[in-house]
N, CA, C and O atoms as a MOPAC input file, in Angstrom:
PM7 MOZYME 1SCF
protein

 N     28.37000 1    72.27200 1    87.90500 1
 C     28.05100 1    71.50600 1    86.65900 1
 C     26.56100 1    71.53700 1    86.57900 1
 O     25.89100 1    71.33700 1    87.59200 1
 N     25.99800 1    71.78500 1    85.39300 1
 C     24.61700 1    71.80400 1    85.25600 1
 C     24.12100 1    71.18600 1    83.95800 1
 O     24.70500 1    71.38800 1    82.89300 1
 N     23.02000 1    70.42000 1    84.06600 1
 C     22.49100 1    69.93600 1    82.76000 1
 C     20.95800 1    70.30300 1    82.59400 1
 O     20.33000 1    70.82900 1    83.51300 1
 N     20.44100 1    70.02300 1    81.47400 1
 C     19.08300 1    70.26900 1    81.33600 1
 C     18.23800 1    69.01600 1    81.07300 1
 O     17.23900 1    69.03200 1    80.35400 1
 N     18.71900 1    67.90200 1    81.72000 1
 C     18.11300 1    66.55700 1    81.48300 1
 C     16.78000 1    66.44200 1    82.16500 1
 O     16.07000 1    67.41400 1    82.42000 1
 N     16.47200 1    65.14600 1    82.45400 1
 C     15.13300 1    64.84100 1    83.03000 1
 C     15.12500 1    65.07400 1    84.49800 1
 O     14.04800 1    65.00700 1    85.09000 1
 N     16.20600 1    65.33800 1    85.13300 1
 C     16.21700 1    65.55800 1    86.62900 1
 C     16.20300 1    64.26000 1    87.25400 1
 O     16.25800 1    63.23100 1    86.58100 1
 N     16.12700 1    64.26300 1    88.59800 1
 C     16.03100 1    63.01300 1    89.47000 1
 C     15.18400 1    63.25500 1    90.64400 1
 O     14.96400 1    64.41700 1    90.98700 1
 N     14.66300 1    62.21800 1    91.32400 1
 C     13.83400 1    62.32600 1    92.43500 1
 C     14.63400 1    62.53100 1    93.66200 1
 O     15.86300 1    62.47900 1    93.61200 1
 N     13.96800 1    62.77100 1    94.80900 1
 C     14.63600 1    62.99500 1    95.99900 1
 C     15.49300 1    61.86000 1    96.49200 1
 O     16.56700 1    62.09300 1    97.04700 1
 N     15.02800 1    60.59300 1    96.29600 1
 C     15.81100 1    59.43900 1    96.82900 1
 C     17.06600 1    59.27400 1    96.03900 1
 O     18.10800 1    58.98200 1    96.62500 1
 N     17.03100 1    59.45200 1    94.67600 1
 C     18.19300 1    59.31800 1    93.82900 1
 C     19.17300 1    60.45500 1    94.12400 1
 O     20.38600 1    60.26500 1    94.03800 1
 N     18.63100 1    61.68700 1    94.48500 1
 C     19.47500 1    62.81100 1    94.84200 1
 C     20.19900 1    62.56600 1    96.09800 1
 O     21.38000 1    62.89800 1    96.19800 1
 N     19.52700 1    61.97500 1    97.11500 1
 C     20.14700 1    61.74200 1    98.49800 1
 C     21.32000 1    60.63700 1    98.27600 1
 O     22.30800 1    60.62500 1    99.01000 1
 N     21.16500 1    59.81900 1    97.33800 1
 C     22.16900 1    58.67400 1    97.26400 1
 C     23.25500 1    58.87300 1    96.18400 1
 O     24.03700 1    57.97600 1    95.87000 1
 N     23.25400 1    60.10500 1    95.63600 1
 C     24.12800 1    60.37100 1    94.52200 1
 C     25.63000 1    60.25300 1    94.79300 1
 O     26.41400 1    59.90800 1    93.90900 1
 N     26.00000 1    60.54500 1    96.02300 1
 C     27.46400 1    60.61800 1    96.37800 1
 C     27.79400 1    59.37600 1    97.28400 1
 O     28.84600 1    59.33800 1    97.92300 1
 N     26.83400 1    58.32300 1    97.32400 1
 C     27.12200 1    57.18800 1    98.18000 1
 C     27.53900 1    56.07500 1    97.23200 1
 O     27.18600 1    56.03100 1    96.05300 1
 N     28.33200 1    55.15800 1    97.84700 1
 C     28.85300 1    53.93600 1    97.05000 1
 C     27.72400 1    53.00900 1    96.81100 1
 O     26.89300 1    52.77300 1    97.68900 1
 N     27.68500 1    52.45000 1    95.56100 1
 C     26.56100 1    51.55600 1    95.19100 1
 C     27.19000 1    50.28500 1    94.55900 1
 O     28.33900 1    50.30300 1    94.11500 1
 N     26.44300 1    49.24300 1    94.53300 1
 C     26.80900 1    48.09300 1    93.80700 1
 C     26.46700 1    48.26700 1    92.37700 1
 O     25.40800 1    48.83700 1    92.11200 1
 N     27.23000 1    47.84700 1    91.42700 1
 C     26.96000 1    47.86500 1    90.04500 1
 C     25.99100 1    46.86000 1    89.65500 1
 O     26.15800 1    45.70000 1    90.03300 1
 N     24.97500 1    47.18600 1    88.92400 1
 C     23.99200 1    46.22300 1    88.44500 1
 C     24.01600 1    46.17700 1    86.91700 1
 O     23.17900 1    45.51700 1    86.30200 1
 N     24.93100 1    46.84600 1    86.33200 1
 C     25.00800 1    46.93100 1    84.87900 1
 C     24.33000 1    48.14700 1    84.33900 1
 O     24.46100 1    48.46800 1    83.15800 1
 N     23.55200 1    48.87900 1    85.25200 1
 C     22.87200 1    50.10700 1    84.81800 1
 C     23.78500 1    51.31700 1    85.37300 1
 O     24.71700 1    51.16300 1    86.16200 1
 N     23.40500 1    52.41800 1    84.88500 1
 C     24.03200 1    53.70700 1    85.43000 1
 C     23.88000 1    53.65900 1    86.94400 1
 O     22.78300 1    53.42700 1    87.45000 1
 N     24.94700 1    53.87200 1    87.65200 1
 C     24.82600 1    53.86500 1    89.13700 1
 C     25.38000 1    55.10500 1    89.79300 1
 O     25.39100 1    55.15000 1    91.02300 1
 N     25.83300 1    56.09900 1    89.09200 1
 C     26.36600 1    57.36400 1    89.72500 1
 C     27.70900 1    57.11800 1    90.28500 1
 O     28.14100 1    57.90300 1    91.12900 1
 N     28.38900 1    56.14100 1    89.91400 1
 C     29.77400 1    55.83400 1    90.44300 1
 C     30.71800 1    56.95500 1    90.23600 1
 O     31.64500 1    57.13500 1    91.02500 1
 N     30.52700 1    57.69100 1    89.24100 1
 C     31.44100 1    58.82800 1    88.90500 1
 C     31.39000 1    59.88300 1    89.97400 1
 O     32.41800 1    60.43700 1    90.36500 1
 N     30.13800 1    60.17800 1    90.47200 1
 C     29.95700 1    61.13300 1    91.56100 1
 C     30.56400 1    60.65200 1    92.86700 1
 O     31.16000 1    61.43900 1    93.60200 1
 N     30.42700 1    59.45300 1    93.14300 1
 C     30.97900 1    58.80000 1    94.27800 1
 C     32.51500 1    58.86000 1    94.22300 1
 O     33.15900 1    59.16500 1    95.22700 1
 N     33.09200 1    58.57100 1    93.06500 1
 C     34.56500 1    58.61500 1    92.93300 1
 C     35.03500 1    60.04800 1    93.14000 1
 O     36.02300 1    60.25200 1    93.84600 1
 N     34.43900 1    60.96000 1    92.61200 1
 C     34.82000 1    62.40200 1    92.78600 1
 C     34.67800 1    62.80400 1    94.26500 1
 O     35.53800 1    63.51100 1    94.79100 1
 N     33.69900 1    62.40000 1    94.88000 1
 C     33.43800 1    62.63300 1    96.34700 1
 C     34.58900 1    62.09900 1    97.23200 1
 O     35.15000 1    62.78700 1    98.08500 1
 N     34.89000 1    60.80800 1    96.95200 1
 C     35.97900 1    60.15200 1    97.66400 1
 C     37.31400 1    60.79800 1    97.47500 1
 O     38.09300 1    60.88800 1    98.42400 1
 N     37.62000 1    61.27200 1    96.23200 1
 C     38.87200 1    61.94200 1    95.96300 1
 C     38.96700 1    63.25700 1    96.69500 1
 O     39.99500 1    63.61100 1    97.27200 1
 N     37.89000 1    63.94600 1    96.65100 1
 C     37.83300 1    65.23900 1    97.36900 1
 C     38.09500 1    65.03400 1    98.89400 1
 O     38.80400 1    65.82300 1    99.51800 1
 N     37.51600 1    63.97300 1    99.46500 1
 C     37.70100 1    63.62300 1   100.89100 1
 C     39.23400 1    63.36100 1   101.12300 1
 O     39.77200 1    63.85100 1   102.11600 1
 N     39.90000 1    62.65000 1   100.29000 1
 C     41.32700 1    62.41100 1   100.41700 1
 C     42.19500 1    63.67400 1   100.38500 1
 O     43.18200 1    63.82200 1   101.10600 1
 N     41.75900 1    64.56100 1    99.50600 1
 C     42.55900 1    65.84400 1    99.48900 1
 C     42.23600 1    66.77400 1   100.52800 1
 O     43.13000 1    67.28100 1   101.20600 1
 N     40.94000 1    67.05500 1   100.71600 1
 C     40.47000 1    68.18100 1   101.62400 1
 C     39.91800 1    67.71600 1   102.98000 1
 O     39.54000 1    68.55800 1   103.79400 1
 N     39.86000 1    66.41600 1   103.24400 1
 C     39.20500 1    65.95900 1   104.47600 1
 C     37.76300 1    66.39000 1   104.47500 1
 O     37.03800 1    66.13200 1   103.51400 1
 N     37.32700 1    67.05200 1   105.55200 1
 C     36.10400 1    67.56800 1   105.68700 1
 C     35.81400 1    68.93600 1   105.25000 1
 O     34.72700 1    69.47100 1   105.46300 1
 N     36.82000 1    69.52200 1   104.61600 1
 C     36.79800 1    70.91900 1   104.24700 1
 C     36.30300 1    71.25600 1   102.85600 1
 O     36.84300 1    72.13000 1   102.17800 1
 N     35.23700 1    70.52500 1   102.43300 1
 C     34.67700 1    70.75900 1   101.12500 1
 C     33.17300 1    70.41900 1   101.19700 1
 O     32.70000 1    69.81800 1   102.16200 1
 N     32.43600 1    70.82600 1   100.13500 1
 C     31.06800 1    70.51900 1   100.04800 1
 C     30.71000 1    70.11300 1    98.68700 1
 O     31.12600 1    70.73900 1    97.71100 1
 N     29.91000 1    69.02800 1    98.58500 1
 C     29.25300 1    68.62400 1    97.34900 1
 C     27.74300 1    68.82700 1    97.42100 1
 O     27.11500 1    68.13500 1    98.22200 1
 N     27.11200 1    69.69900 1    96.67000 1
 C     25.76900 1    70.00200 1    96.80600 1
 C     25.01100 1    69.56200 1    95.47300 1
 O     25.48600 1    69.85400 1    94.37600 1
 N     23.89700 1    68.89900 1    95.59100 1
 C     23.17400 1    68.52600 1    94.37200 1
 C     21.73000 1    69.02100 1    94.53500 1
 O     21.08300 1    68.91300 1    95.57700 1
 N     21.28200 1    69.59500 1    93.35800 1
 C     19.93200 1    70.11900 1    93.30300 1
 C     19.35200 1    69.58100 1    92.00900 1
 O     20.05300 1    69.50100 1    91.00000 1
 N     18.15100 1    69.23300 1    92.02600 1
 C     17.46400 1    68.64500 1    90.84300 1
 C     16.03000 1    68.98900 1    90.79900 1
 O     15.37100 1    68.97400 1    91.83900 1
 N     15.49900 1    69.30100 1    89.64900 1
 C     14.03800 1    69.50400 1    89.39800 1
 C     13.59200 1    68.54900 1    88.32700 1
 O     14.14300 1    68.58600 1    87.22600 1
 N     12.67400 1    67.73700 1    88.57300 1
 C     12.16900 1    66.83300 1    87.53200 1
 C     11.71700 1    67.55600 1    86.32300 1
 O     10.98800 1    68.54500 1    86.39700 1
 N     12.17000 1    67.03800 1    85.15700 1
 C     11.84900 1    67.72000 1    83.89400 1
 C     12.61200 1    69.01600 1    83.54800 1
 O     12.35000 1    69.64400 1    82.52200 1
 N     13.58900 1    69.41300 1    84.45100 1
 C     14.27900 1    70.65900 1    84.16100 1
 C     15.78200 1    70.40600 1    84.21900 1
 O     16.52100 1    71.06100 1    83.48400 1
 N     16.28300 1    69.47400 1    85.06800 1
 C     17.63400 1    69.18100 1    85.10600 1
 C     18.25200 1    69.08900 1    86.45500 1
 O     17.53900 1    69.12800 1    87.45800 1
 N     19.60000 1    68.96400 1    86.53000 1
 C     20.31000 1    68.74000 1    87.73800 1
 C     21.54000 1    69.75100 1    87.83600 1
 O     22.18300 1    70.08200 1    86.84100 1
 N     21.79200 1    70.18100 1    89.03700 1
 C     22.97400 1    71.03200 1    89.18700 1
 C     23.83700 1    70.46600 1    90.36400 1
 O     23.31000 1    70.23400 1    91.45200 1
 N     25.09600 1    70.25900 1    90.15100 1
 C     26.05100 1    69.77600 1    91.19000 1
 C     27.04200 1    70.99800 1    91.41900 1
 O     27.63600 1    71.53600 1    90.48500 1
 N     27.15500 1    71.35100 1    92.62800 1
 C     28.05900 1    72.41600 1    93.01200 1
 C     29.12700 1    71.85400 1    94.00200 1
 O     28.77200 1    71.26600 1    95.02300 1
 N     30.43700 1    72.04300 1    93.68600 1
 C     31.43500 1    71.60800 1    94.61800 1
 C     32.19500 1    72.82800 1    95.02800 1
 O     32.70700 1    73.60000 1    94.21700 1
 N     32.24600 1    72.97300 1    96.39800 1
 C     32.94500 1    74.01400 1    97.07500 1
 C     34.23700 1    73.48500 1    97.80600 1
 O     34.19800 1    72.63200 1    98.69200 1
 N     35.32500 1    74.05100 1    97.36300 1
 C     36.60800 1    73.66400 1    98.00900 1
 C     37.32400 1    74.89500 1    98.65300 1
 O     37.10200 1    76.01700 1    98.20000 1
 N     38.09300 1    74.72500 1    99.59600 1
 C     38.71300 1    75.83800 1   100.31600 1
 C     39.78300 1    76.59800 1    99.41500 1
 O     40.51900 1    75.96200 1    98.66000 1
 N     39.83400 1    77.86700 1    99.51400 1
 C     40.89900 1    78.61400 1    98.83200 1
 C     41.91500 1    79.06500 1    99.83400 1
 O     41.62400 1    79.84700 1   100.73900 1
 N     43.09800 1    78.57000 1    99.66500 1
 C     44.17000 1    78.89800 1   100.55400 1
 C     45.23000 1    79.81000 1    99.95400 1
 O     46.20000 1    80.15800 1   100.62800 1

């Protein structure tokens, strides 16, 4: 999945798939939910990769096993 938004900094990118407390602002909860569901189905046999460039956008790549 790729967007052409404002991008995000290194700290935000590192915490993208981590669980966060809701403060009423956007928290990235959706990314964490997807990550946890993939863990339930595939255990450790998947990858979630995030790349972002400030001012250019963000790309999320999910790799799952093909059986």
